mmCIF file of C-alpha atoms in Angstrom:
data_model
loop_
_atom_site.group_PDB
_atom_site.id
_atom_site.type_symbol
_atom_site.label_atom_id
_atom_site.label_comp_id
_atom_site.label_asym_id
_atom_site.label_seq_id
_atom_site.Cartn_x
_atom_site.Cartn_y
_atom_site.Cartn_z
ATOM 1 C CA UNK A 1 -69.758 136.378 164.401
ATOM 2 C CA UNK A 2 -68.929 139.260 166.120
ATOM 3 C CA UNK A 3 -69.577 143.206 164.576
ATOM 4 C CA UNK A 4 -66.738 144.709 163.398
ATOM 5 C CA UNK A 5 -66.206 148.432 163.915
ATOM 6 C CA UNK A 6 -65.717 149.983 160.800
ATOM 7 C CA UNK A 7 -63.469 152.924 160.730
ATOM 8 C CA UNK A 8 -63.191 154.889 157.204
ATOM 9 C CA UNK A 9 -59.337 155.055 156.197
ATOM 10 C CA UNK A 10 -57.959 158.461 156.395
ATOM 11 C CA UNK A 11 -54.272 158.788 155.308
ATOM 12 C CA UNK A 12 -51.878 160.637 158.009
ATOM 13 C CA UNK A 13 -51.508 164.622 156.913
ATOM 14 C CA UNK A 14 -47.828 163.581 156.487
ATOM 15 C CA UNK A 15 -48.552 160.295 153.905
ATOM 16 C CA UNK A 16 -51.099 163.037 151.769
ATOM 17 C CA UNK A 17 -48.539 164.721 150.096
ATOM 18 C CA UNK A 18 -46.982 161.548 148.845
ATOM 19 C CA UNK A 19 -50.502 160.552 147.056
ATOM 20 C CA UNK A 20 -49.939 162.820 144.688
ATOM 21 C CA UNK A 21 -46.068 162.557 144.242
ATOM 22 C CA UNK A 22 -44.283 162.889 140.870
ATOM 23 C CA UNK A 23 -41.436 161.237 139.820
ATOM 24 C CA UNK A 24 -39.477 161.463 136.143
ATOM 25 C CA UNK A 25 -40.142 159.035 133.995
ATOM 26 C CA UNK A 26 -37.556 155.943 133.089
ATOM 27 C CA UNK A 27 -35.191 156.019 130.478
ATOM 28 C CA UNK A 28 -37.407 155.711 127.236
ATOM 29 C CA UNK A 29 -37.935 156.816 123.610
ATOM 30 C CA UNK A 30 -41.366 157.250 122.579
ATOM 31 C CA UNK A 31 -42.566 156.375 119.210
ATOM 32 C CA UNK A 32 -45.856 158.322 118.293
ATOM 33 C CA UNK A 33 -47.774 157.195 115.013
ATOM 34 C CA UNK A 34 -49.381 159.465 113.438
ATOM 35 C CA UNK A 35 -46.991 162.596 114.855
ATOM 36 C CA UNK A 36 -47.735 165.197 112.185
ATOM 37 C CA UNK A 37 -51.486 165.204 113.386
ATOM 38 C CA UNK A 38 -53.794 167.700 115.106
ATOM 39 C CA UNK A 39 -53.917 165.175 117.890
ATOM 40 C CA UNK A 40 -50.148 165.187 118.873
ATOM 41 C CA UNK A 41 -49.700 168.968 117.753
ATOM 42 C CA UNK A 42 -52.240 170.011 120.443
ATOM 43 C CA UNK A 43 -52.202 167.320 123.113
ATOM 44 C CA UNK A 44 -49.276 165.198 123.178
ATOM 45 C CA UNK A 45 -46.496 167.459 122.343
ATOM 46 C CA UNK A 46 -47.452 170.386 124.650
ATOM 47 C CA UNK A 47 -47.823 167.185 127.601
ATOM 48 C CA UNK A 48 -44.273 165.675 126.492
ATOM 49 C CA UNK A 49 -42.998 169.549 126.913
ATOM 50 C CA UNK A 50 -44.775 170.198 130.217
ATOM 51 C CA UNK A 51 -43.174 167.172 131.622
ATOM 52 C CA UNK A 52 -39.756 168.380 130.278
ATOM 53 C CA UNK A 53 -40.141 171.768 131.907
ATOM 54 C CA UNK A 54 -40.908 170.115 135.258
ATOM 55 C CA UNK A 55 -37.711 167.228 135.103
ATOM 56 C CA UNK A 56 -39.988 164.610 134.835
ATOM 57 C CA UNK A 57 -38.410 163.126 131.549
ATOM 58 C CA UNK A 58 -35.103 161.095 131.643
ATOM 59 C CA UNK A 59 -32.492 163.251 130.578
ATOM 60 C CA UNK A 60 -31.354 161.235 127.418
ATOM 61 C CA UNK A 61 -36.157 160.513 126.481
ATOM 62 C CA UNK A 62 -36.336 160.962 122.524
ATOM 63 C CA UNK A 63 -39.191 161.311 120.417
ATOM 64 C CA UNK A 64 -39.722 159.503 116.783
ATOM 65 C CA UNK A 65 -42.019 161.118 115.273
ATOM 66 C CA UNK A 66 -43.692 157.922 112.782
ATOM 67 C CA UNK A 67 -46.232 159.278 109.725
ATOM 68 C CA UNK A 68 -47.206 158.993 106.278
ATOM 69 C CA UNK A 69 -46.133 162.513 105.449
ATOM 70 C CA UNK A 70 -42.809 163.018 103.858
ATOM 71 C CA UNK A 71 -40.723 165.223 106.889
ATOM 72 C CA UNK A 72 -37.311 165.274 107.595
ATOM 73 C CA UNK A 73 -35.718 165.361 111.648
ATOM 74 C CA UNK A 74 -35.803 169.703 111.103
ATOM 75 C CA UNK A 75 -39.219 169.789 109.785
ATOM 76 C CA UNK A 76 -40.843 167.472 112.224
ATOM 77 C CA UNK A 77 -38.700 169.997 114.776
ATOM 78 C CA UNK A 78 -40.560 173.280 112.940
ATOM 79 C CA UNK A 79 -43.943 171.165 114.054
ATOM 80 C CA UNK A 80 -43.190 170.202 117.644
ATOM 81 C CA UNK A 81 -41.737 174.079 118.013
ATOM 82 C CA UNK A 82 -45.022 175.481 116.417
ATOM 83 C CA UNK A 83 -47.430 173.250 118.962
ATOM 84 C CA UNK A 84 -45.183 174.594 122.105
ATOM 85 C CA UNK A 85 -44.838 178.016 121.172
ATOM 86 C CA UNK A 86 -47.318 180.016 123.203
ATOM 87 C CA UNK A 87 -47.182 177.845 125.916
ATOM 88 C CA UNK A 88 -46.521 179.210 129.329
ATOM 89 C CA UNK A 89 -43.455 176.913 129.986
ATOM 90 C CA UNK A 90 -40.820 178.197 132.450
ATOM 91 C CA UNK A 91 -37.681 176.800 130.586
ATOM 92 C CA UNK A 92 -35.054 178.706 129.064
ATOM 93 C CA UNK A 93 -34.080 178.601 125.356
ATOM 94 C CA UNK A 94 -31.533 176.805 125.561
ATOM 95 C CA UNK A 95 -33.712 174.021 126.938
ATOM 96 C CA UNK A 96 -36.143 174.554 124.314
ATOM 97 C CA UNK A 97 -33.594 173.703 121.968
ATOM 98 C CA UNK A 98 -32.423 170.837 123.914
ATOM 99 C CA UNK A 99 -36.501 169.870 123.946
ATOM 100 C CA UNK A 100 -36.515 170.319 120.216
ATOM 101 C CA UNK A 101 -33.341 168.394 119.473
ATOM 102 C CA UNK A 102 -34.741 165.339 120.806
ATOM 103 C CA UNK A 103 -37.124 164.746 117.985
ATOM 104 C CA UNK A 104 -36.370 162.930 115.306
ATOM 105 C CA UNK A 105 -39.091 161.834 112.088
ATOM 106 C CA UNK A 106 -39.512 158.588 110.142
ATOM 107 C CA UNK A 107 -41.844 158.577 107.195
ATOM 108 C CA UNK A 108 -43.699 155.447 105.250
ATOM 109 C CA UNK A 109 -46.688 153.880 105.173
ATOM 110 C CA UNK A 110 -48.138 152.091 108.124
ATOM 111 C CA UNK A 111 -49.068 148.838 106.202
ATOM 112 C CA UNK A 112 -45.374 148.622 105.245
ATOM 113 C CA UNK A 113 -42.313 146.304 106.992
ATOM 114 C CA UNK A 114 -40.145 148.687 106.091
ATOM 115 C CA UNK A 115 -41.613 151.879 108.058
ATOM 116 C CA UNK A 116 -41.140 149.061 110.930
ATOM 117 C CA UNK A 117 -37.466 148.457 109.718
ATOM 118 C CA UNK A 118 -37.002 152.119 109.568
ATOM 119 C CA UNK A 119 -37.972 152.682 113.225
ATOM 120 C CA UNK A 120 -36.349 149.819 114.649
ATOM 121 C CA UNK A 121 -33.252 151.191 113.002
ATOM 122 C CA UNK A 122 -33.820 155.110 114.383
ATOM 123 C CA UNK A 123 -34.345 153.290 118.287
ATOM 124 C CA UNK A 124 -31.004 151.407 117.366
ATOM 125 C CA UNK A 125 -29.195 154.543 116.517
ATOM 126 C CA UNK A 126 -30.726 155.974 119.487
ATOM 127 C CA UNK A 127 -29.971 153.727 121.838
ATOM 128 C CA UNK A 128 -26.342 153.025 120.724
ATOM 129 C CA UNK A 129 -25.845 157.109 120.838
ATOM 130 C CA UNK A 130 -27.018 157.518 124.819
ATOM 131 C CA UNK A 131 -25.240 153.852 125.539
ATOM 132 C CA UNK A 132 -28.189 152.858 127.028
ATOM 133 C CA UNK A 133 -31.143 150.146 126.339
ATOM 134 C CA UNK A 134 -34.551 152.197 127.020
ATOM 135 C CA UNK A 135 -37.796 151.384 127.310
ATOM 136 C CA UNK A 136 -40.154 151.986 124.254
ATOM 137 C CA UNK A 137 -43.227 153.144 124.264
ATOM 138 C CA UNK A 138 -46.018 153.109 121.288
ATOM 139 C CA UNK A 139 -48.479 155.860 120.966
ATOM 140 C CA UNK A 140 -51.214 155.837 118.251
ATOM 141 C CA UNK A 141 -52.252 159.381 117.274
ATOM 142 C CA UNK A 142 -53.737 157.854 114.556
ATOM 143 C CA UNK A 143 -57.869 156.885 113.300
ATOM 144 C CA UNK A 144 -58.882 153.753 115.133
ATOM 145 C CA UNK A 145 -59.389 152.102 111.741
ATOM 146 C CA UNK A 146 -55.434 152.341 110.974
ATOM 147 C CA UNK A 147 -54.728 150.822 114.462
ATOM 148 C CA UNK A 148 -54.717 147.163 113.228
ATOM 149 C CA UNK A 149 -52.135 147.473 110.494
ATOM 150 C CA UNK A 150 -49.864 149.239 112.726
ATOM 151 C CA UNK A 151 -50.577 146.653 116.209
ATOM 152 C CA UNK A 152 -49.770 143.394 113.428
ATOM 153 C CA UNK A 153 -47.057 145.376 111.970
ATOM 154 C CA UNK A 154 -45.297 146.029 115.500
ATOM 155 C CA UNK A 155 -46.057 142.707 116.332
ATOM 156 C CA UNK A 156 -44.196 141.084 113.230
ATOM 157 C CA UNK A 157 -41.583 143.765 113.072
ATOM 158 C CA UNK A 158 -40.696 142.624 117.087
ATOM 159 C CA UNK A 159 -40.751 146.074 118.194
ATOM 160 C CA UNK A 160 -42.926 145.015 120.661
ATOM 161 C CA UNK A 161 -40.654 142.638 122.382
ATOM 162 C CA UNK A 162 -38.374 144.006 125.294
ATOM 163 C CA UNK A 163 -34.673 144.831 124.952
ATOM 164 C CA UNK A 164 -32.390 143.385 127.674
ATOM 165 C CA UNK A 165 -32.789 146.222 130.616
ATOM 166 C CA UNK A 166 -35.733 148.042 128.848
ATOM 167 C CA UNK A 167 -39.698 147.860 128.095
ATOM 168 C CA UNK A 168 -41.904 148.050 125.975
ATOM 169 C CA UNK A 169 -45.562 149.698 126.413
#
């Protein structure tokens, strides 16, 4: 056998500003469980509107907002505008507003078929509205002990089967 010369890998200076490249996110709604928490009000929300203030959302990306708490679309709004507040985003206010308008809330328990129902329906509406089929994505804010009911619940719902032309994650 003969020794091979091993050379360490070093990317060109050109290819090293690619490694780190960004690039928006597909068309998708996001459904977050548990969306009235401290979790999403101080981590998630604040990410989602980083990423909007940078373009790296789609330009029609909604938010459902999924919880136990009884909220309507304008108070889940007051909550997502609360968690973004003092945040040193360079957007306008009109964006804000755009940011803000793309939250929308559905209430009910998470051991229920009809919270299930009730999102499936709000993606529908959704979907139909932008005339496109987007990917979905699941996010559990939520106490790992609730994560069962709602991973069976998706599962016999079929919200987590794929939509001709979307995903689901």
């Amino acid at each position: 056998m003969e020794d091979l010369e091993t050379k360490p890998i070093r990317p060109l200076l050109a290819a090293e500003s690619v490694l780190c490249a960004e690039s928006p996110a597909p068309a998708c709604g996001i459904a977050v469980f548990g969306a009235s928490g401290d979790l999403t009000q101080k981590k998630l929300l604040p990410a989602l509107a980083n990423l909007f203030g940078r373009g790296l959302l789609d330009e029609d990306f909604f938010c459902i907002g999924c919880g136990r708490k009884k909220l309507t679309d304008g108070d889940f709004r007051k909550i997502v505008a609360q968690s973004i507040k003092n945040l040193p985003l360079e957007i306008s206010e009109n964006q804000r507003t755009d940011f803000l308008n793309r939250f929308h809330y559905v209430s009910g328990d998470y051991s229920s078929r009809q919270l299930y129902a009730d999102i499936e329906r709000k993606f529908s509406e959704l979907d139909n509205k932008n005339e496109k089929n987007f990917g979905r994505i699941f996010y559990l804010s939520l106490p790992p002990f609730l994560y069962a009911d709602v991973v069976e619940n998706l599962g016999k719902s079929s919200l987590n089967k794929s939509k001709e032309d979307g995903f689901v994650r």
